[in-house]
Amino acid sequence: MTVANGLGSTSAISAISAPVGNPANASRSFTVAVGAGLADARLSFTKCSSLTLAIYNPGGSSVSTSGPSVVVLDSSLAAGSYTYQVSGARCSFTLTVTSPSP
């Protein structure tokens, strides 16, 4: 996952994880620290028709969107840690979040 803005970027690399959508793993979640401003999340994937991307704020409220690749979820956020969750069919994906640095 990469978090970037016009002044720089932050990247976090994780090991390959299980695909979304198997019985033991219905979704994958990623926590991202962002600065105040617009966060642009883009979920790209192949080999499945649709995935759902949700963002949860620290209080647990969420906003989500679903669709074919590329799924875009733009949010105006206060600085803090947010959880992005990907769910849906069994397939590999790339999630890129661009936001102000914390």
Short mmCIF file of N, CA and C in Angstrom, two decimals:
data_model
loop_
_atom_site.label_atom_id
_atom_site.label_comp_id
_atom_site.label_asym_id
_atom_site.label_seq_id
_atom_site.Cartn_x
_atom_site.Cartn_y
_atom_site.Cartn_z
N MET A 1 0.85 -1.15 0.00
CA MET A 1 0.00 0.00 0.00
C MET A 1 0.90 1.22 0.00
N THR A 2 0.52 2.23 -0.76
CA THR A 2 1.27 3.47 -0.81
C THR A 2 0.38 4.63 -0.38
N VAL A 3 0.88 5.47 0.50
CA VAL A 3 0.19 6.69 0.89
C VAL A 3 1.07 7.84 0.44
N ALA A 4 0.51 8.76 -0.38
CA ALA A 4 1.33 9.81 -0.96
C ALA A 4 0.59 11.13 -1.01
N ASN A 5 1.36 12.22 -1.09
CA ASN A 5 0.80 13.54 -1.38
C ASN A 5 1.81 14.30 -2.21
N GLY A 6 1.53 15.56 -2.51
CA GLY A 6 2.41 16.35 -3.34
C GLY A 6 3.76 16.62 -2.72
N LEU A 7 3.89 16.46 -1.41
CA LEU A 7 5.15 16.72 -0.73
C LEU A 7 5.96 15.47 -0.47
N GLY A 8 5.40 14.32 -0.74
CA GLY A 8 6.10 13.07 -0.49
C GLY A 8 5.13 11.93 -0.33
N SER A 9 5.67 10.78 -0.03
CA SER A 9 4.79 9.63 0.13
C SER A 9 5.34 8.69 1.17
N THR A 10 4.47 7.84 1.65
CA THR A 10 4.83 6.80 2.59
C THR A 10 4.34 5.48 2.04
N SER A 11 5.16 4.46 2.09
CA SER A 11 4.75 3.15 1.59
C SER A 11 4.88 2.12 2.68
N ALA A 12 3.96 1.20 2.70
CA ALA A 12 4.01 0.05 3.60
C ALA A 12 3.87 -1.19 2.75
N ILE A 13 4.81 -2.09 2.84
CA ILE A 13 4.79 -3.30 2.05
C ILE A 13 4.51 -4.47 2.97
N SER A 14 3.52 -5.27 2.59
CA SER A 14 3.19 -6.44 3.39
C SER A 14 3.43 -7.70 2.57
N ALA A 15 3.52 -8.80 3.26
CA ALA A 15 3.67 -10.09 2.58
C ALA A 15 2.41 -10.38 1.78
N ILE A 16 2.53 -11.25 0.80
CA ILE A 16 1.36 -11.65 0.01
C ILE A 16 0.35 -12.27 0.95
N SER A 17 -0.88 -11.83 0.82
CA SER A 17 -1.93 -12.32 1.71
C SER A 17 -2.92 -13.18 0.94
N ALA A 18 -3.75 -13.88 1.68
CA ALA A 18 -4.76 -14.74 1.07
C ALA A 18 -5.73 -13.89 0.27
N PRO A 19 -6.24 -14.43 -0.84
CA PRO A 19 -7.24 -13.69 -1.62
C PRO A 19 -8.49 -13.43 -0.80
N VAL A 20 -9.23 -12.42 -1.21
CA VAL A 20 -10.49 -12.09 -0.55
C VAL A 20 -11.54 -13.12 -0.93
N GLY A 21 -12.41 -13.45 0.00
CA GLY A 21 -13.60 -14.20 -0.34
C GLY A 21 -13.60 -15.68 -0.06
N ASN A 22 -12.58 -16.22 0.60
CA ASN A 22 -12.68 -17.64 0.93
C ASN A 22 -13.38 -17.77 2.28
N PRO A 23 -13.91 -18.94 2.61
CA PRO A 23 -14.69 -19.08 3.84
C PRO A 23 -13.94 -18.69 5.12
N ALA A 24 -12.62 -18.90 5.14
CA ALA A 24 -11.86 -18.59 6.35
C ALA A 24 -11.44 -17.12 6.40
N ASN A 25 -11.62 -16.40 5.30
CA ASN A 25 -11.13 -15.03 5.21
C ASN A 25 -12.07 -14.22 4.32
N ALA A 26 -13.18 -13.75 4.88
CA ALA A 26 -14.20 -13.06 4.10
C ALA A 26 -13.79 -11.66 3.67
N SER A 27 -12.82 -11.06 4.34
CA SER A 27 -12.37 -9.72 3.97
C SER A 27 -10.93 -9.51 4.43
N ARG A 28 -10.32 -8.45 3.89
CA ARG A 28 -8.97 -8.05 4.30
C ARG A 28 -9.05 -6.60 4.75
N SER A 29 -8.36 -6.27 5.84
CA SER A 29 -8.38 -4.92 6.39
C SER A 29 -6.97 -4.36 6.50
N PHE A 30 -6.85 -3.05 6.28
CA PHE A 30 -5.57 -2.35 6.34
C PHE A 30 -5.77 -1.04 7.09
N THR A 31 -4.95 -0.78 8.08
CA THR A 31 -5.04 0.47 8.84
C THR A 31 -4.02 1.45 8.29
N VAL A 32 -4.47 2.69 8.03
CA VAL A 32 -3.63 3.72 7.43
C VAL A 32 -3.73 4.99 8.27
N ALA A 33 -2.58 5.59 8.59
CA ALA A 33 -2.55 6.89 9.27
C ALA A 33 -2.50 7.97 8.20
N VAL A 34 -3.42 8.93 8.27
CA VAL A 34 -3.49 9.99 7.27
C VAL A 34 -3.50 11.36 7.94
N GLY A 35 -3.09 12.38 7.19
CA GLY A 35 -3.24 13.75 7.64
C GLY A 35 -4.61 14.27 7.22
N ALA A 36 -4.97 15.44 7.71
CA ALA A 36 -6.27 16.02 7.37
C ALA A 36 -6.33 16.38 5.89
N GLY A 37 -7.46 16.09 5.26
CA GLY A 37 -7.65 16.43 3.86
C GLY A 37 -8.27 15.29 3.08
N LEU A 38 -8.15 15.36 1.76
CA LEU A 38 -8.76 14.37 0.88
C LEU A 38 -7.91 13.11 0.80
N ALA A 39 -8.53 11.97 1.05
CA ALA A 39 -7.89 10.66 0.88
C ALA A 39 -8.53 10.00 -0.33
N ASP A 40 -7.71 9.61 -1.29
CA ASP A 40 -8.17 8.98 -2.52
C ASP A 40 -7.75 7.51 -2.48
N ALA A 41 -8.72 6.61 -2.38
CA ALA A 41 -8.44 5.18 -2.35
C ALA A 41 -8.87 4.56 -3.66
N ARG A 42 -7.99 3.75 -4.25
CA ARG A 42 -8.27 3.08 -5.53
C ARG A 42 -7.97 1.60 -5.38
N LEU A 43 -8.97 0.80 -5.69
CA LEU A 43 -8.88 -0.65 -5.58
C LEU A 43 -8.92 -1.24 -6.99
N SER A 44 -7.82 -1.86 -7.41
CA SER A 44 -7.77 -2.47 -8.74
C SER A 44 -7.60 -3.97 -8.60
N PHE A 45 -8.19 -4.71 -9.55
CA PHE A 45 -8.17 -6.17 -9.48
C PHE A 45 -8.51 -6.75 -10.83
N THR A 46 -8.21 -8.04 -11.00
CA THR A 46 -8.59 -8.79 -12.19
C THR A 46 -9.18 -10.11 -11.73
N LYS A 47 -9.75 -10.83 -12.65
CA LYS A 47 -10.28 -12.18 -12.40
C LYS A 47 -11.48 -12.21 -11.46
N CYS A 48 -12.14 -11.11 -11.25
CA CYS A 48 -13.43 -11.11 -10.55
C CYS A 48 -14.23 -9.92 -11.07
N SER A 49 -15.53 -10.00 -10.97
CA SER A 49 -16.37 -8.96 -11.57
C SER A 49 -16.57 -7.75 -10.67
N SER A 50 -16.49 -7.92 -9.35
CA SER A 50 -16.78 -6.81 -8.44
C SER A 50 -16.16 -7.06 -7.07
N LEU A 51 -15.72 -5.99 -6.42
CA LEU A 51 -15.28 -6.02 -5.03
C LEU A 51 -15.87 -4.81 -4.32
N THR A 52 -15.88 -4.87 -2.99
CA THR A 52 -16.37 -3.77 -2.17
C THR A 52 -15.20 -3.17 -1.40
N LEU A 53 -15.12 -1.84 -1.38
CA LEU A 53 -14.11 -1.11 -0.62
C LEU A 53 -14.84 -0.25 0.41
N ALA A 54 -14.46 -0.40 1.67
CA ALA A 54 -15.06 0.39 2.75
C ALA A 54 -13.96 1.07 3.54
N ILE A 55 -14.31 2.22 4.13
CA ILE A 55 -13.40 2.90 5.05
C ILE A 55 -14.15 3.09 6.36
N TYR A 56 -13.45 2.75 7.46
CA TYR A 56 -14.01 2.88 8.82
C TYR A 56 -13.23 3.95 9.57
N ASN A 57 -13.96 4.89 10.18
CA ASN A 57 -13.29 5.90 10.99
C ASN A 57 -13.02 5.33 12.38
N PRO A 58 -12.26 6.05 13.22
CA PRO A 58 -11.94 5.52 14.56
C PRO A 58 -13.17 5.20 15.40
N GLY A 59 -14.30 5.84 15.14
CA GLY A 59 -15.53 5.58 15.88
C GLY A 59 -16.32 4.39 15.36
N GLY A 60 -15.88 3.80 14.25
CA GLY A 60 -16.53 2.62 13.70
C GLY A 60 -17.53 2.89 12.59
N SER A 61 -17.81 4.17 12.29
CA SER A 61 -18.71 4.48 11.17
C SER A 61 -18.01 4.19 9.86
N SER A 62 -18.79 3.83 8.84
CA SER A 62 -18.16 3.47 7.57
C SER A 62 -18.90 4.05 6.37
N VAL A 63 -18.17 4.11 5.27
CA VAL A 63 -18.69 4.44 3.96
C VAL A 63 -18.11 3.39 3.03
N SER A 64 -18.91 2.91 2.07
CA SER A 64 -18.39 1.89 1.17
C SER A 64 -18.92 2.09 -0.24
N THR A 65 -18.24 1.46 -1.18
CA THR A 65 -18.67 1.44 -2.57
C THR A 65 -18.24 0.12 -3.18
N SER A 66 -18.97 -0.33 -4.18
CA SER A 66 -18.68 -1.60 -4.85
C SER A 66 -18.69 -1.39 -6.35
N GLY A 67 -18.02 -2.29 -7.05
CA GLY A 67 -18.07 -2.24 -8.50
C GLY A 67 -16.94 -2.99 -9.14
N PRO A 68 -16.87 -2.88 -10.47
CA PRO A 68 -15.77 -3.50 -11.20
C PRO A 68 -14.50 -2.67 -11.01
N SER A 69 -13.37 -3.23 -11.37
CA SER A 69 -12.09 -2.53 -11.25
C SER A 69 -12.10 -1.32 -12.19
N VAL A 70 -11.70 -0.21 -11.78
CA VAL A 70 -11.10 0.27 -10.55
C VAL A 70 -12.20 0.89 -9.68
N VAL A 71 -12.27 0.46 -8.40
CA VAL A 71 -13.22 1.03 -7.44
C VAL A 71 -12.53 2.22 -6.78
N VAL A 72 -13.20 3.38 -6.77
CA VAL A 72 -12.63 4.61 -6.21
C VAL A 72 -13.48 5.06 -5.03
N LEU A 73 -12.81 5.37 -3.92
CA LEU A 73 -13.49 5.87 -2.73
C LEU A 73 -12.72 7.08 -2.22
N ASP A 74 -13.24 8.29 -2.49
CA ASP A 74 -12.62 9.53 -2.04
C ASP A 74 -13.32 10.00 -0.78
N SER A 75 -12.55 10.39 0.22
CA SER A 75 -13.11 10.82 1.50
C SER A 75 -12.35 12.03 2.02
N SER A 76 -13.08 13.01 2.55
CA SER A 76 -12.46 14.14 3.24
C SER A 76 -12.33 13.74 4.71
N LEU A 77 -11.09 13.60 5.18
CA LEU A 77 -10.84 13.02 6.50
C LEU A 77 -10.13 13.98 7.44
N ALA A 78 -10.41 13.84 8.72
CA ALA A 78 -9.61 14.47 9.75
C ALA A 78 -8.36 13.62 9.93
N ALA A 79 -7.30 14.20 10.45
CA ALA A 79 -6.08 13.43 10.69
C ALA A 79 -6.37 12.29 11.66
N GLY A 80 -5.77 11.13 11.41
CA GLY A 80 -5.96 9.99 12.30
C GLY A 80 -5.74 8.68 11.58
N SER A 81 -6.10 7.60 12.24
CA SER A 81 -5.96 6.25 11.67
C SER A 81 -7.32 5.76 11.20
N TYR A 82 -7.34 5.23 9.99
CA TYR A 82 -8.57 4.73 9.38
C TYR A 82 -8.32 3.31 8.89
N THR A 83 -9.36 2.52 8.86
CA THR A 83 -9.25 1.14 8.39
C THR A 83 -9.96 1.01 7.06
N TYR A 84 -9.22 0.56 6.05
CA TYR A 84 -9.80 0.24 4.75
C TYR A 84 -10.05 -1.26 4.71
N GLN A 85 -11.22 -1.65 4.24
CA GLN A 85 -11.59 -3.06 4.18
C GLN A 85 -12.00 -3.42 2.76
N VAL A 86 -11.46 -4.52 2.26
CA VAL A 86 -11.79 -5.04 0.93
C VAL A 86 -12.53 -6.35 1.12
N SER A 87 -13.66 -6.49 0.45
CA SER A 87 -14.43 -7.74 0.56
C SER A 87 -15.12 -8.03 -0.76
N GLY A 88 -15.58 -9.27 -0.90
CA GLY A 88 -16.30 -9.66 -2.12
C GLY A 88 -15.82 -10.98 -2.63
N ALA A 89 -15.56 -11.04 -3.91
CA ALA A 89 -15.18 -12.28 -4.58
C ALA A 89 -13.74 -12.68 -4.27
N ARG A 90 -13.40 -13.91 -4.57
CA ARG A 90 -12.05 -14.43 -4.36
C ARG A 90 -11.15 -13.99 -5.51
N CYS A 91 -10.30 -13.00 -5.26
CA CYS A 91 -9.34 -12.55 -6.27
C CYS A 91 -8.27 -11.68 -5.62
N SER A 92 -7.15 -11.55 -6.31
CA SER A 92 -6.07 -10.68 -5.84
C SER A 92 -6.41 -9.24 -6.18
N PHE A 93 -5.82 -8.29 -5.44
CA PHE A 93 -6.13 -6.89 -5.66
C PHE A 93 -4.95 -6.03 -5.26
N THR A 94 -4.99 -4.77 -5.69
CA THR A 94 -4.05 -3.74 -5.26
C THR A 94 -4.87 -2.58 -4.73
N LEU A 95 -4.56 -2.15 -3.51
CA LEU A 95 -5.22 -1.00 -2.90
C LEU A 95 -4.19 0.11 -2.76
N THR A 96 -4.47 1.27 -3.36
CA THR A 96 -3.60 2.44 -3.26
C THR A 96 -4.37 3.57 -2.61
N VAL A 97 -3.82 4.12 -1.53
CA VAL A 97 -4.44 5.24 -0.82
C VAL A 97 -3.49 6.43 -0.91
N THR A 98 -3.98 7.54 -1.46
CA THR A 98 -3.20 8.77 -1.56
C THR A 98 -3.85 9.80 -0.65
N SER A 99 -3.05 10.35 0.28
CA SER A 99 -3.60 11.30 1.25
C SER A 99 -2.48 12.20 1.77
N PRO A 100 -2.86 13.29 2.46
CA PRO A 100 -1.83 14.10 3.13
C PRO A 100 -1.09 13.26 4.17
N SER A 101 0.18 13.52 4.33
CA SER A 101 0.95 12.80 5.34
C SER A 101 0.48 13.19 6.74
N PRO A 102 0.52 12.23 7.67
CA PRO A 102 0.08 12.53 9.04
C PRO A 102 1.03 13.49 9.74
#
